[in-house]
Short mmCIF file of C-alpha atoms and ligand atoms in Angstrom, two decimals:
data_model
loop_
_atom_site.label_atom_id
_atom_site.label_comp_id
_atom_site.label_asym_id
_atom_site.label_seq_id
_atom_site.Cartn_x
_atom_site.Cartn_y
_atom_site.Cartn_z
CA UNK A 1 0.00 0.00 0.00
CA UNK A 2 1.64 3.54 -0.61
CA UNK A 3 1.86 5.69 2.19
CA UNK A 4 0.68 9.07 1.95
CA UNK A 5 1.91 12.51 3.25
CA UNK A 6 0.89 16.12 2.74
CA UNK A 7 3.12 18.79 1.86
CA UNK A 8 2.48 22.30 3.03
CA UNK A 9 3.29 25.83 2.14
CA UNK A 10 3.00 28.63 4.43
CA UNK A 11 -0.13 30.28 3.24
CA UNK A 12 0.67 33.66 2.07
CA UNK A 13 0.03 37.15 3.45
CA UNK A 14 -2.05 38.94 0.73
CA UNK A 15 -0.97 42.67 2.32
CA UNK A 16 1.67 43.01 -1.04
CA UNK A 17 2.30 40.83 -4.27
CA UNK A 18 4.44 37.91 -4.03
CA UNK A 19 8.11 38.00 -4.35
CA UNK A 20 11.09 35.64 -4.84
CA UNK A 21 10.44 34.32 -1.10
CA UNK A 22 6.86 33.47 -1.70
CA UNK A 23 8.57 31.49 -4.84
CA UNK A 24 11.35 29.98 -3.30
CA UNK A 25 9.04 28.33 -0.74
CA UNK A 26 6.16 26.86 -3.35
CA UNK A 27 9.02 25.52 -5.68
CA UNK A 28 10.80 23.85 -2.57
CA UNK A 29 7.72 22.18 -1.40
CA UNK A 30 6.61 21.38 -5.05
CA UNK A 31 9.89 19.60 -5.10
CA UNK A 32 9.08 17.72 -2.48
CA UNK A 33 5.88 16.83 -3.48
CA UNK A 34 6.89 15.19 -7.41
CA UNK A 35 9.83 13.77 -5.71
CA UNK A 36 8.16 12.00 -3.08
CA UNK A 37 5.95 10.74 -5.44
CA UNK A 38 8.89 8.98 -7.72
CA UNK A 39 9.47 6.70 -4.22
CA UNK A 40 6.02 5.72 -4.56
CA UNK A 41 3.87 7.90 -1.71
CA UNK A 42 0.45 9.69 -2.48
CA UNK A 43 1.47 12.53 -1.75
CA UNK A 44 -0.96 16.27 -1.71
CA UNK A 45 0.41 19.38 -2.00
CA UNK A 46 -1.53 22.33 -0.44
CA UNK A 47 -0.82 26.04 -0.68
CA UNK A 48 -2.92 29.09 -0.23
CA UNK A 49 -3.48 32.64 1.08
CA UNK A 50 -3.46 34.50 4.61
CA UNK A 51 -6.19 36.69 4.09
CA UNK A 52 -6.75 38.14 7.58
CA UNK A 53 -5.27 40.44 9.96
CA UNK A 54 -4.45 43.82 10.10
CA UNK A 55 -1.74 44.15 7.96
CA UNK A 56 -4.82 43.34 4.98
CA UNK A 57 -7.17 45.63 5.97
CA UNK A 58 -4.86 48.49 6.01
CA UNK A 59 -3.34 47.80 2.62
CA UNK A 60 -7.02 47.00 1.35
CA UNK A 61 -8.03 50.54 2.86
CA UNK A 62 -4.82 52.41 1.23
CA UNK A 63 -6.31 51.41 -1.99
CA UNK A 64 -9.85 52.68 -1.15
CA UNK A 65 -10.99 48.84 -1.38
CA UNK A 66 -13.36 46.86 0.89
CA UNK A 67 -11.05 44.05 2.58
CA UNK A 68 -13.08 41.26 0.60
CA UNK A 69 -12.66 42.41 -2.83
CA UNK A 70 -9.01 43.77 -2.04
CA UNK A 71 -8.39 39.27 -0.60
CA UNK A 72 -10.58 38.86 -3.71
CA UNK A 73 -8.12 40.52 -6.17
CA UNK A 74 -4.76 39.38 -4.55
CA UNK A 75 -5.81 35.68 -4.53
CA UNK A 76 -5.42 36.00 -8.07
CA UNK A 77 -2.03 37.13 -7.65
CA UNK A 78 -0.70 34.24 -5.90
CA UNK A 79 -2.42 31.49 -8.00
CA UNK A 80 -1.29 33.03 -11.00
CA UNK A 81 2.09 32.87 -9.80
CA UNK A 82 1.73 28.88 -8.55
CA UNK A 83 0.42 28.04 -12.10
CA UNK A 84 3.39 29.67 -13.77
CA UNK A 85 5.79 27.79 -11.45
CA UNK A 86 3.85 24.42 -12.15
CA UNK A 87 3.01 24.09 -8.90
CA UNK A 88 1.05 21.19 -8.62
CA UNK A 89 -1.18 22.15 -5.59
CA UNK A 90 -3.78 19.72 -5.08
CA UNK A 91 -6.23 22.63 -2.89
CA UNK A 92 -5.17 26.61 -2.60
CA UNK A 93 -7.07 27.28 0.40
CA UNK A 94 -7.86 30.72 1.25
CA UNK A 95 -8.61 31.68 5.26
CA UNK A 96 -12.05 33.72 4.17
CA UNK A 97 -13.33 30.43 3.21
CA UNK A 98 -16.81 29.79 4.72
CA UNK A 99 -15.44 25.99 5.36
CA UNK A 100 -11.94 27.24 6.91
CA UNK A 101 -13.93 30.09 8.92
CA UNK A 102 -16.09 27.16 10.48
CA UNK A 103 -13.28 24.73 11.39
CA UNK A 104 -11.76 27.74 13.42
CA UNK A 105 -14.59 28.53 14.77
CA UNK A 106 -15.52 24.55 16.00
CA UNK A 107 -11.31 24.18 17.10
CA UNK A 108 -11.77 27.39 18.94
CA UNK A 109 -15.05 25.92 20.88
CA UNK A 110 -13.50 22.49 21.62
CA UNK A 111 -10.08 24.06 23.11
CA UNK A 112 -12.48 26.74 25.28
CA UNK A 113 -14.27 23.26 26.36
CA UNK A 114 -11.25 21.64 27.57
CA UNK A 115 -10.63 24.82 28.79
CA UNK A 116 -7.05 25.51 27.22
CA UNK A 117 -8.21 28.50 25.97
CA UNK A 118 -9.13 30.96 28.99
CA UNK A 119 -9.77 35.07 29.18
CA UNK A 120 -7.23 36.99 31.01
CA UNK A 121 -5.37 40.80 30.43
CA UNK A 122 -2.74 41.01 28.01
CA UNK A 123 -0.27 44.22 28.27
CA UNK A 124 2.97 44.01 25.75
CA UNK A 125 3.70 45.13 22.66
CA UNK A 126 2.23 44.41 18.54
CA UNK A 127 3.91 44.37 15.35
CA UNK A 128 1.65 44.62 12.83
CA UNK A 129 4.04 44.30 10.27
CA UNK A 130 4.61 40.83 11.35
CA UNK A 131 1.45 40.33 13.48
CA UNK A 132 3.22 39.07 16.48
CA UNK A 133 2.97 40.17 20.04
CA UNK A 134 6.29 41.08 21.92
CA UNK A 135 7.44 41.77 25.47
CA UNK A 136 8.95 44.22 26.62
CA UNK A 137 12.21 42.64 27.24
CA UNK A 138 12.26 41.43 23.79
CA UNK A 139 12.48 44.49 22.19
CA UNK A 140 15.14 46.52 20.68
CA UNK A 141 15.73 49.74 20.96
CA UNK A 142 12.22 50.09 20.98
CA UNK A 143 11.24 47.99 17.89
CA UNK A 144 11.13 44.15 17.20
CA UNK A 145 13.86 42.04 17.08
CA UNK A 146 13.37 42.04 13.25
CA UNK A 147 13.39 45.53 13.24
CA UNK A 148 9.48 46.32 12.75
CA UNK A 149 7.43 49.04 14.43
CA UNK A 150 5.38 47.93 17.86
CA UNK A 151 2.60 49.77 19.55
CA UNK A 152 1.62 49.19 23.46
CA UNK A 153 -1.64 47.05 23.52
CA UNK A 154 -3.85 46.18 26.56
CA UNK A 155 -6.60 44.33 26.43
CA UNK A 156 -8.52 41.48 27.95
CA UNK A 157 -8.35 38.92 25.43
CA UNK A 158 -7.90 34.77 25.12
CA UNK A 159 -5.04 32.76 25.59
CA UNK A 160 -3.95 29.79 24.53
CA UNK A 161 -2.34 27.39 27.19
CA UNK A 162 1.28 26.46 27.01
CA UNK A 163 1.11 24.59 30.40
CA UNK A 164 3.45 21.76 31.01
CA UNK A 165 4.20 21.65 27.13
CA UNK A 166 7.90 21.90 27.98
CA UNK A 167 8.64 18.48 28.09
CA UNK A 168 6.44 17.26 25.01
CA UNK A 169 8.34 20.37 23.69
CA UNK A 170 11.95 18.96 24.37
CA UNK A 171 10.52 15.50 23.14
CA UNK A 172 9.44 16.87 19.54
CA UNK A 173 12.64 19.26 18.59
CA UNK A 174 14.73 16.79 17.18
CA UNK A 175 16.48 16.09 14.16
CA UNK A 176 13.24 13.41 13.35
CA UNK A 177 10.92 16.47 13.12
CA UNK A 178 12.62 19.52 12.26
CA UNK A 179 15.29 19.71 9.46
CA UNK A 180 17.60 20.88 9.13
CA UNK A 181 18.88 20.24 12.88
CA UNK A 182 20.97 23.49 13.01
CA UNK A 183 17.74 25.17 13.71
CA UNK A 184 16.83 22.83 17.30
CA UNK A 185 18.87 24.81 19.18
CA UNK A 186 17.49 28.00 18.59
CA UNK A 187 14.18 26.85 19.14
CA UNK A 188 15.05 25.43 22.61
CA UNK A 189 16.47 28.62 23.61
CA UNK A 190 12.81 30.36 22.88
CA UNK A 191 11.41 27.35 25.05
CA UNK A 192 12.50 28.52 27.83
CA UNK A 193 10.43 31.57 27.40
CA UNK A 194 7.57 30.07 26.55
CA UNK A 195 4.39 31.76 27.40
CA UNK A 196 0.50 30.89 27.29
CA UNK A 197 -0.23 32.79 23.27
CA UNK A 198 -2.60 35.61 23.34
CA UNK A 199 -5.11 34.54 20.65
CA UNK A 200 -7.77 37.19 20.16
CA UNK A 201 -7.56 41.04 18.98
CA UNK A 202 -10.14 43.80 20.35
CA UNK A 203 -8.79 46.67 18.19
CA UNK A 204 -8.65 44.30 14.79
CA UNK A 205 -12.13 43.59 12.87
CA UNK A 206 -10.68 42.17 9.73
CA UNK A 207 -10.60 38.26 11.14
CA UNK A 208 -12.30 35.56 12.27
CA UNK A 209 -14.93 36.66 15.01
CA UNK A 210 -14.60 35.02 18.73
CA UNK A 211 -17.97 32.97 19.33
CA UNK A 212 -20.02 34.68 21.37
CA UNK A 213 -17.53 37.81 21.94
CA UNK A 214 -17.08 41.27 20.67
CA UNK A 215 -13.46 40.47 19.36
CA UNK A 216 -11.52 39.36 16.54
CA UNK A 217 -9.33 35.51 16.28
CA UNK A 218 -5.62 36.56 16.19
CA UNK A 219 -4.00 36.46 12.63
CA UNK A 220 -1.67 33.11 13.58
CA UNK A 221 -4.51 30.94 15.56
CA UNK A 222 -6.70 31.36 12.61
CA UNK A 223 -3.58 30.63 9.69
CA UNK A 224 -2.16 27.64 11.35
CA UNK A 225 -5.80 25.93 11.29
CA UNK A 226 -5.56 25.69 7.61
CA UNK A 227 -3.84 22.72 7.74
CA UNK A 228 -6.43 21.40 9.53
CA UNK A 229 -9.42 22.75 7.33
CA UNK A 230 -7.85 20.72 4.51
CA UNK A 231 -7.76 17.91 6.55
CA UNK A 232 -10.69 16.10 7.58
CA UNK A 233 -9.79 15.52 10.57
CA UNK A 234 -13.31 17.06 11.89
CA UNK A 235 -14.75 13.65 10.58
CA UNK A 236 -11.93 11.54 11.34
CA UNK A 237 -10.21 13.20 14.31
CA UNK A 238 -7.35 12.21 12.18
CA UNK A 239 -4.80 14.10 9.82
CA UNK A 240 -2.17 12.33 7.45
CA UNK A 241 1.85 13.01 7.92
CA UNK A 242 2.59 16.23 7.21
CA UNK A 243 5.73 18.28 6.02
CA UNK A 244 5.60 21.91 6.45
CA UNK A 245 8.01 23.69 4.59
CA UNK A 246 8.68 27.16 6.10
CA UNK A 247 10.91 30.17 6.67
CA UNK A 248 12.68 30.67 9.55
CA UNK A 249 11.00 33.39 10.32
CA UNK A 250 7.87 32.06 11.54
CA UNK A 251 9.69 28.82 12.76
CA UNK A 252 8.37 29.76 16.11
CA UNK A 253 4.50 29.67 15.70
CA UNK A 254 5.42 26.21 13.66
CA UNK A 255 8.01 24.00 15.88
CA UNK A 256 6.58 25.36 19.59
CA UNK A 257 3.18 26.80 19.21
CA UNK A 258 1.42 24.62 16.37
CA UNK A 259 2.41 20.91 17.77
CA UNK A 260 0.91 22.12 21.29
CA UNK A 261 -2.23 22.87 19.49
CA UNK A 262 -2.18 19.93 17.69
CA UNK A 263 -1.27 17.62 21.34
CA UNK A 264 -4.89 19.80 22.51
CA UNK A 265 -6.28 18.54 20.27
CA UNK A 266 -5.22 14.99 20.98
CA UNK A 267 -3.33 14.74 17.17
CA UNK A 268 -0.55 12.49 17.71
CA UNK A 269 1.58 12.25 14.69
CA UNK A 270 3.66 15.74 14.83
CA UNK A 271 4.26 16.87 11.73
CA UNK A 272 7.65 17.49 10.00
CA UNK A 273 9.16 20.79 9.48
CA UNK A 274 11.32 22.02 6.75
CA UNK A 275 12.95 25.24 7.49
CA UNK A 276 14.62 26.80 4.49
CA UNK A 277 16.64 30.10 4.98
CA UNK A 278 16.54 33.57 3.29
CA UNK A 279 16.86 35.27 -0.06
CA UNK A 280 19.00 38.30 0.30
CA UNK A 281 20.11 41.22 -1.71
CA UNK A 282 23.61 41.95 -1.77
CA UNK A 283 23.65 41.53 1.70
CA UNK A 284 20.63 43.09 2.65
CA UNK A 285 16.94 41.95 3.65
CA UNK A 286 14.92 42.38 0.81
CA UNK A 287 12.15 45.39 1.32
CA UNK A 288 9.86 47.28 -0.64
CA UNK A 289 11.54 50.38 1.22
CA UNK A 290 14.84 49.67 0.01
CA UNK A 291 13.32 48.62 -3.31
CA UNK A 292 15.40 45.41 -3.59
CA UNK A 293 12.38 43.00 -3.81
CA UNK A 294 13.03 40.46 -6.73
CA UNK A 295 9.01 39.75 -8.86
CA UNK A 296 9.87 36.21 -9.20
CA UNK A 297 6.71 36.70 -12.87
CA UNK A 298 9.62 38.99 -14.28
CA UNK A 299 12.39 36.24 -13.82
CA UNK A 300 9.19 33.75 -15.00
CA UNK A 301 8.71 35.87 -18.08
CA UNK A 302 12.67 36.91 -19.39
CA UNK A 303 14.13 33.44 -18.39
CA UNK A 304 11.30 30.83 -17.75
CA UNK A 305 9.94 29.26 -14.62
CA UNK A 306 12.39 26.58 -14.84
CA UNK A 307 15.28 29.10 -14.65
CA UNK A 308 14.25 29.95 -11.12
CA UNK A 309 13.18 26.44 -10.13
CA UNK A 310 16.61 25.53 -11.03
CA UNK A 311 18.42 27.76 -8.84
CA UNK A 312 16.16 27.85 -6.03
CA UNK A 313 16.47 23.91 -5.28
CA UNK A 314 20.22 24.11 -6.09
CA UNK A 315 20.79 26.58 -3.65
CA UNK A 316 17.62 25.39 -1.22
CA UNK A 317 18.52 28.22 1.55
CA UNK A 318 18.55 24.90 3.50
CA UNK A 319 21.00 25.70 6.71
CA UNK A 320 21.87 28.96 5.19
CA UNK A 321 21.25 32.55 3.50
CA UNK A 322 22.35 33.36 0.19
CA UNK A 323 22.56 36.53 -2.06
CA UNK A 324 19.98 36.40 -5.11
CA UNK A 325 22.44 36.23 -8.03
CA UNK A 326 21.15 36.74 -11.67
CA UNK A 327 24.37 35.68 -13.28
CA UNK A 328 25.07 32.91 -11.21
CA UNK A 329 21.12 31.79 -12.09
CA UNK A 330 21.71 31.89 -15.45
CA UNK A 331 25.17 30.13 -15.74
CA UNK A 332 24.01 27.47 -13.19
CA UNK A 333 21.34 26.95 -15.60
CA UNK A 334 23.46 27.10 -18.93
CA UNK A 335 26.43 24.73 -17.55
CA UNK A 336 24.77 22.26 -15.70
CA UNK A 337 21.60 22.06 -17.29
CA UNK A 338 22.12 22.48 -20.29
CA UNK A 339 25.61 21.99 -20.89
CA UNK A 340 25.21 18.78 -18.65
CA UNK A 341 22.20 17.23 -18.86
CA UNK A 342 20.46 18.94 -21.84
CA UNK A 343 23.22 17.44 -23.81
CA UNK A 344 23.89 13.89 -22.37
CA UNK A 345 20.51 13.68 -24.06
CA UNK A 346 20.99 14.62 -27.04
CA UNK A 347 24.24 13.31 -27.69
CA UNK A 348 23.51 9.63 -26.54
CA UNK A 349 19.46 9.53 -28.62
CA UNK A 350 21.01 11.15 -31.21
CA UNK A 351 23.87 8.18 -31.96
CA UNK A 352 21.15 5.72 -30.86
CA UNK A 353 18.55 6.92 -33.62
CA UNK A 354 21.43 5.78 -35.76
CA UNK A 355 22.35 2.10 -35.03
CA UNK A 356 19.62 0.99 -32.79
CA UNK A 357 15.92 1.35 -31.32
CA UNK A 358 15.65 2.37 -27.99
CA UNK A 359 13.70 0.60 -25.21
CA UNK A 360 13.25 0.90 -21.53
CA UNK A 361 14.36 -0.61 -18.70
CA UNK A 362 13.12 -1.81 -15.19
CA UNK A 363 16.37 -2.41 -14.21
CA UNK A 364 17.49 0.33 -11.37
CA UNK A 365 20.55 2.33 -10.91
CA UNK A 366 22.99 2.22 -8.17
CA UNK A 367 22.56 5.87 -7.86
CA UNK A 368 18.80 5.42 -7.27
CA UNK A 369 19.17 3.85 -4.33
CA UNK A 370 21.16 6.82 -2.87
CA UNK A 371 18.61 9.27 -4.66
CA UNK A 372 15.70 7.59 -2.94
CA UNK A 373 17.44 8.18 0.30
CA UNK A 374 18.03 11.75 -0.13
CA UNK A 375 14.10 12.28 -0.63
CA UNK A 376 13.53 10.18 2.27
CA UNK A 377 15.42 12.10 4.05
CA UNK A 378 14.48 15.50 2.80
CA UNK A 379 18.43 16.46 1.64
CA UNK A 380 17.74 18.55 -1.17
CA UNK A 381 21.26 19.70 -1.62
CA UNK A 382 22.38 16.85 -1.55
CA UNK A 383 19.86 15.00 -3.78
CA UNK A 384 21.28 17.80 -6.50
CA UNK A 385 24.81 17.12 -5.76
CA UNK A 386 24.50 13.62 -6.62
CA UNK A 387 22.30 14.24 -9.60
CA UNK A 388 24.79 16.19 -11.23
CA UNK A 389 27.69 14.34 -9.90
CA UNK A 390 25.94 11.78 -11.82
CA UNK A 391 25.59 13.46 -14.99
CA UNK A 392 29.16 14.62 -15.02
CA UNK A 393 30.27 10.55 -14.72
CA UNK A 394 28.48 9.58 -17.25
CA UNK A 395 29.73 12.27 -19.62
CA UNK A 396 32.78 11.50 -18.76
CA UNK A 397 32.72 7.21 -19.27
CA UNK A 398 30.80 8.33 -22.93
CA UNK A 399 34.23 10.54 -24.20
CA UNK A 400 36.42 7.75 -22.43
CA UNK A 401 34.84 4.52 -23.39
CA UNK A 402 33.86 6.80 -26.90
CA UNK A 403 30.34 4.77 -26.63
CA UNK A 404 28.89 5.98 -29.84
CA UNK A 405 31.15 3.09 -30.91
CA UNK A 406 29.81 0.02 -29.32
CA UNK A 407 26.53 -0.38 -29.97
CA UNK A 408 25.20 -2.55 -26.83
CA UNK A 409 26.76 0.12 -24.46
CA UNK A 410 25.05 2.66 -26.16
CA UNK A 411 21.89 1.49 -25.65
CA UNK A 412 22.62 0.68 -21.53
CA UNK A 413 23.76 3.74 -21.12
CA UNK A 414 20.59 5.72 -22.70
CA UNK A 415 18.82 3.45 -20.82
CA UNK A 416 20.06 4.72 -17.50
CA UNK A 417 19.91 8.54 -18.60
CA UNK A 418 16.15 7.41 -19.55
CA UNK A 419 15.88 5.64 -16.05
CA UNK A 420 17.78 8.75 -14.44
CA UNK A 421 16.00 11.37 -16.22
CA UNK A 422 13.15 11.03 -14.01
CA UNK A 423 14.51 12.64 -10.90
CA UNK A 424 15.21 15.34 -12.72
CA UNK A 425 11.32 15.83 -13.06
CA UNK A 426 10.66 17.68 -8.95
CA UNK A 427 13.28 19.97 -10.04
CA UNK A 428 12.33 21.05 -13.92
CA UNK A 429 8.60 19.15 -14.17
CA UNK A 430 8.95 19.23 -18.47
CA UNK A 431 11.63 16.58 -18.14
CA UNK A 432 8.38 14.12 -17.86
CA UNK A 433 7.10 14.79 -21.32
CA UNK A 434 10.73 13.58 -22.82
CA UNK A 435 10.43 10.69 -19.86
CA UNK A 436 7.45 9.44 -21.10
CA UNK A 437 8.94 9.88 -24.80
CA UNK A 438 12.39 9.52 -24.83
CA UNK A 439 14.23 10.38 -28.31
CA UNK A 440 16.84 12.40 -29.69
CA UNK A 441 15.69 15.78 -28.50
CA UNK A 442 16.98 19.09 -27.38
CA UNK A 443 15.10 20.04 -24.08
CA UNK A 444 17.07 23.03 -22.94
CA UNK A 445 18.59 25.84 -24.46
CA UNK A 446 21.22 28.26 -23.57
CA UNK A 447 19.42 31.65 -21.97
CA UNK A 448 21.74 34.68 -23.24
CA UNK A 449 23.30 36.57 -20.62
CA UNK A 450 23.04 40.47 -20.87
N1 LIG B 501 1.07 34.18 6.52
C1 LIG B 501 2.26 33.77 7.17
C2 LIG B 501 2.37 32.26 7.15
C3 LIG B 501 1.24 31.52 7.79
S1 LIG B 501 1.41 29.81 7.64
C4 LIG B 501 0.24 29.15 8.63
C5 LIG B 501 3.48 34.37 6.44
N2 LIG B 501 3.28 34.76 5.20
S2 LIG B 501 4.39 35.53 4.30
O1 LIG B 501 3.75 35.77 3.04
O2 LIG B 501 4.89 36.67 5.00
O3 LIG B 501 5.62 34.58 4.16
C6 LIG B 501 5.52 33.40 3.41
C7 LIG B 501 6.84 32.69 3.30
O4 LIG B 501 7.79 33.47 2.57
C8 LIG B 501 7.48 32.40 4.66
O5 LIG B 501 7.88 31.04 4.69
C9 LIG B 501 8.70 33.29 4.67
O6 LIG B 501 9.75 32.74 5.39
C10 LIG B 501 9.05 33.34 3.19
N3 LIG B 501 9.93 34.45 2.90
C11 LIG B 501 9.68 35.78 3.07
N4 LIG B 501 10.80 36.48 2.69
C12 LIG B 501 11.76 35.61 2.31
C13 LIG B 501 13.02 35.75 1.70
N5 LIG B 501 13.60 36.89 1.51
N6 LIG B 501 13.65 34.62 1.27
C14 LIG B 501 13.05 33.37 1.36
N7 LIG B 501 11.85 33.23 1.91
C15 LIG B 501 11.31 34.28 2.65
O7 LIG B 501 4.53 34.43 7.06
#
C-alpha cells in the first residue's frame, strides 16, 4: 500500500504581491511533493493565502478597497504565480473560506471546552508588520527584534495554554521532526520563554470573530488551522503526515506553538518541518523600502519558470542565506543544465537513432538507491549534488569509453539517462514529457546573458 503525506506551504500574506520568497518556498515544497511521489507515496500538496489580519485591511483601505474584494483581487495574484511555477497544488485554500472560517470557529469551541483556551489581560507590545505580540524585554531599541514598528496594547483577550508543554516540547525538537537540525537549538532557547499565546484582537475587525464575543481571532490561531481545514480531521479526528516547509522566520509559531495545538487537540503524529533560509540582496533583507524586492513573474517571463526552479532547489537556503544572483542563475542553468544534462541527451538519442531502437528498462541504478534516500530524508542539496555528480560521470565514461562506438553500451547507457532522467522531473517538471517519450531531443537551451 503507498503511504501518503501532505506537503504544506506557508499560506501567504495577501498585504503586497508575491516576491522571490513566496517562490522559493512553493518551488521547494513542489519539489518535495513530485519527488516523493517517484518513491512511490500519495502525496498532496496544499498552498494558499493569509487573508486576515491587520496588515490586509490596512493595505485594502490604502487602496480605497473593501477588505473582501481587495483578498478577492490578490488571490489572483498568488495562484497566477503557482500556475506559472507548475506548482502542482492539489487545494489553494484561502482563510475567508466559509469551510476554513467554520473549522476555526468549531477548534476554537472544543479548546475553550477543555478549557485551554481561557480570558485573562494582556499588556505588551504588537507588530503589525509581522502580526506578532512582543514583550517588553524582547524588544530593541524600541522595535522588534526584526526591526518592525510595535505599539503598546492592553486588552482582555484569550489565551492559549502552554502549560506543562515543555517536556512534550523537548521531546518533539529533534532532528526526526525539524530539518535541518541546526535550527533545534534556537528553538530550545525560545522554550525557555515560553508563554501561554494571546489569541484574540479587540482593536482588529478584519478576522475571524470570537464565538459569542465582541473580538476578533488573532491572525496566527486562525492561519495555522488551515492545515487542519484541509484535513478532515473534523470527521476523522485524524490528519495524514505532514511536512511543512517554512521560513525561519515564523519557525516559532510552527516548531513550539502549532504541535501544542495539535497535542490539545489529541493529534498524535507531529508533523515534519522544513525550514529553508533567506533570499537576500547583496547583503541586505529584501524590502519594498529599500526597493530590492526580486518579482519572481519577471524572472518567469525573461528566463522561464524553470530558470528559477533551477536555482532555487540548487541553492535550497537549507541551513543557510544566500545573495539572489542573476548571473550565477543563469550560468548554473546554462552549464549544468544544459551543458550537462540537456546534452547527455541529445548526444547519446542522437547516436542511438542511428544504429539501434531504444527501449526501456526496469532495471534500477545504483545511484537510485542513494537518490531515494536523499528524498527520504528530505536532503535537497544533496539530492542535486548527486544528480549532477551523476551526470558529469556519465559524460565522462561516454568521451572515455567513446560509446557511440559500441553499440550494446550505447543502448545501456541511454537506458540509465532514460531511467535517471526522471529525478530530474521535482526539479524542472517538463523533463516528464521527454520521460514518457524519450528520443533524440533538445530540451534546454542556452538563456543569453546580458
Ligand atoms: N502568513 C504567514 C504564514 C502563515 S502559515 C500558517 C506568512 N506569510 S508571508 O507571506 O509573510 O511569508 C511566506 C513565506 O515566505 C514564509 O515562509 C517566509 O519565510 C518566506 N519568505 C519571506 N521572505 C523571504 C526571503 N527573503 N527569502 C526566502 N523566503 C522568505 O509568514
Amino acid at each position: 500500500m503507498k503511504k501518503s503525506l501532505t506537503v504544506t506551504t506557508p499560506i501567504f500574506y495577501v498585504n503586497s504581491n508575491p516576491h522571490i520568497g513566496t517562490a522559493h518556498t512553493m518551488i521547494l515544497s513542489d519539489f518535495i511533493k513530485r519527488s516523493f511521489k517517484l518513491i512511490n507515496y500519495e502525496v498532496n500538496l496544499i498552498t494558499g493565502t493569509d487573508e486576515h489580519g491587520e496588515k490586509v485591511a490596512e493595505s485594502a483601505q490604502k487602496q480605497s478597497m473593501s477588505p473582501e474584494k481587495f483578498v478577492d483581487e490578490k488571490n489572483i495574484v498568488f495562484k497566477d504565480l503557482a500556475k506559472k511555477l507548475w506548482i502542482s497544488y492539489d487545494r489553494f485554500i484561502r482563510t475567508t473560506e466559509i469551510e476554513h472560517k467554520e473549522m476555526v470557529k468549531w477548534i476554537w469551541n472544543d479548546l475553550r471546552e477543555k478549557k485551554v483556551i481561557y480570558k485573562d489581560k494582556y499588556r505588551g507590545y504588537y507588530s503589525k508588520q509581522e502580526e506578532t505580540f512582543f514583550t517588553e524585554k524582547e524588544l530593541i531599541d524600541g522595535k522588534s527584534p526584526n526591526g518592525s514598528e510595535v505599539y503598546f496594547l492592553e486588552q482582555e483577550c484569550f489565551f492559549l495554554s502552554m502549560e506543562s508543554m515543555e517536556l512534550f516540547l523537548e521531546e518533539y525538537l529533534v532532528e526526526k521532526f525539524l530539518i535541518p537540525y541546526e535550527k533545534i537549538p534556537e528553538l530550545k532557547f525560545f522554550l525557555r520563554d515560553l508563554r501561554d499565546l494571546c489569541i484574540s484582537r479587540n482593536n482588529s475587525s478584519w478576522g475571524i470573530n470570537v464565538p459569542g464575543e465582541n473580538s476578533t481571532i488573532y491572525v496566527w490561531f486562525d492561519a495555522l488551522i488551515n492545515y487542519l481545514t484541509v484535513s478532515d480531521f473534523k470527521k476523522t479526528g485524524q490528519w495524514r503526515d505532514n511536512i511543512h516547509v517554512i521560513g525561519k522566520d515564523i519557525s516559532r509559531f510552527h516548531c513550539l506553538y502549532w504541535p501544542c495545538l495539535l497535542k490539545h487537540l489529541g493529534i498524535k503524529n507531529m508533523p515534519k518541518v522544513l525550514i529553508h533560509d533567506w533570499w537576500i540582496i547583496k547583503g541586505s533583507k529584501m524590502s519594498k523600502s529599500l526597493g530590492n524586492v526580486i518579482d519572481p513573474l519577471d524572472i518567469i517571463e525573461n528566463y522561464g519558470m524553470e530558470v528559477l526552479r533551477f536555482y532555487c532547489i540548487k541553492e535550497s537556503l537549507i541551513g543557510h542565506d544566500s545573495s539572489f544572483d542573476f548571473d550565477l542563475m543563469i550560468q548554473d542553468f546554462n552549464s549544468l543544465v544544459v551543458n550537462k544534462f540537456s546534452n547527455l541527451i541529445y548526444r547519446t538519442f542522437k547516436c542511438l537513432e542511428k544504429c539501434c531502437s531504444f527501449f526501456p528498462t526496469q532495471k534500477k541504478f545504483e545511484i537510485e538507491l542513494i537518490l531515494e534516500k536523499n528524498i527520504e530524508n528530505l536532503e535537497v542539496k544533496k539530492y542535486v549534488k548527486n544528480l549532477l555528480n551523476w551526470c558529469d560521470n556519465l559524460n565522462a565514461t561516454i568521451d572515455r569509453e567513446r560509446i557511440w562506438t559500441k553499440n550494446d553500451k550505447l543502448l545501456e547507457i541511454c537506458q540509465e539517462i532514460h531511467s535517471l532522467s526522471k529525478y530530474f522531473i521535482p526539479i524542472l517538471p517538463t523533463v516528464e514529457n521527454w520521460f514518457n517519450k524519450p528520443k533524440a531531443e533538445i530540451l534546454f537551451t542556452r538563456i543569453k546573458q546580458e
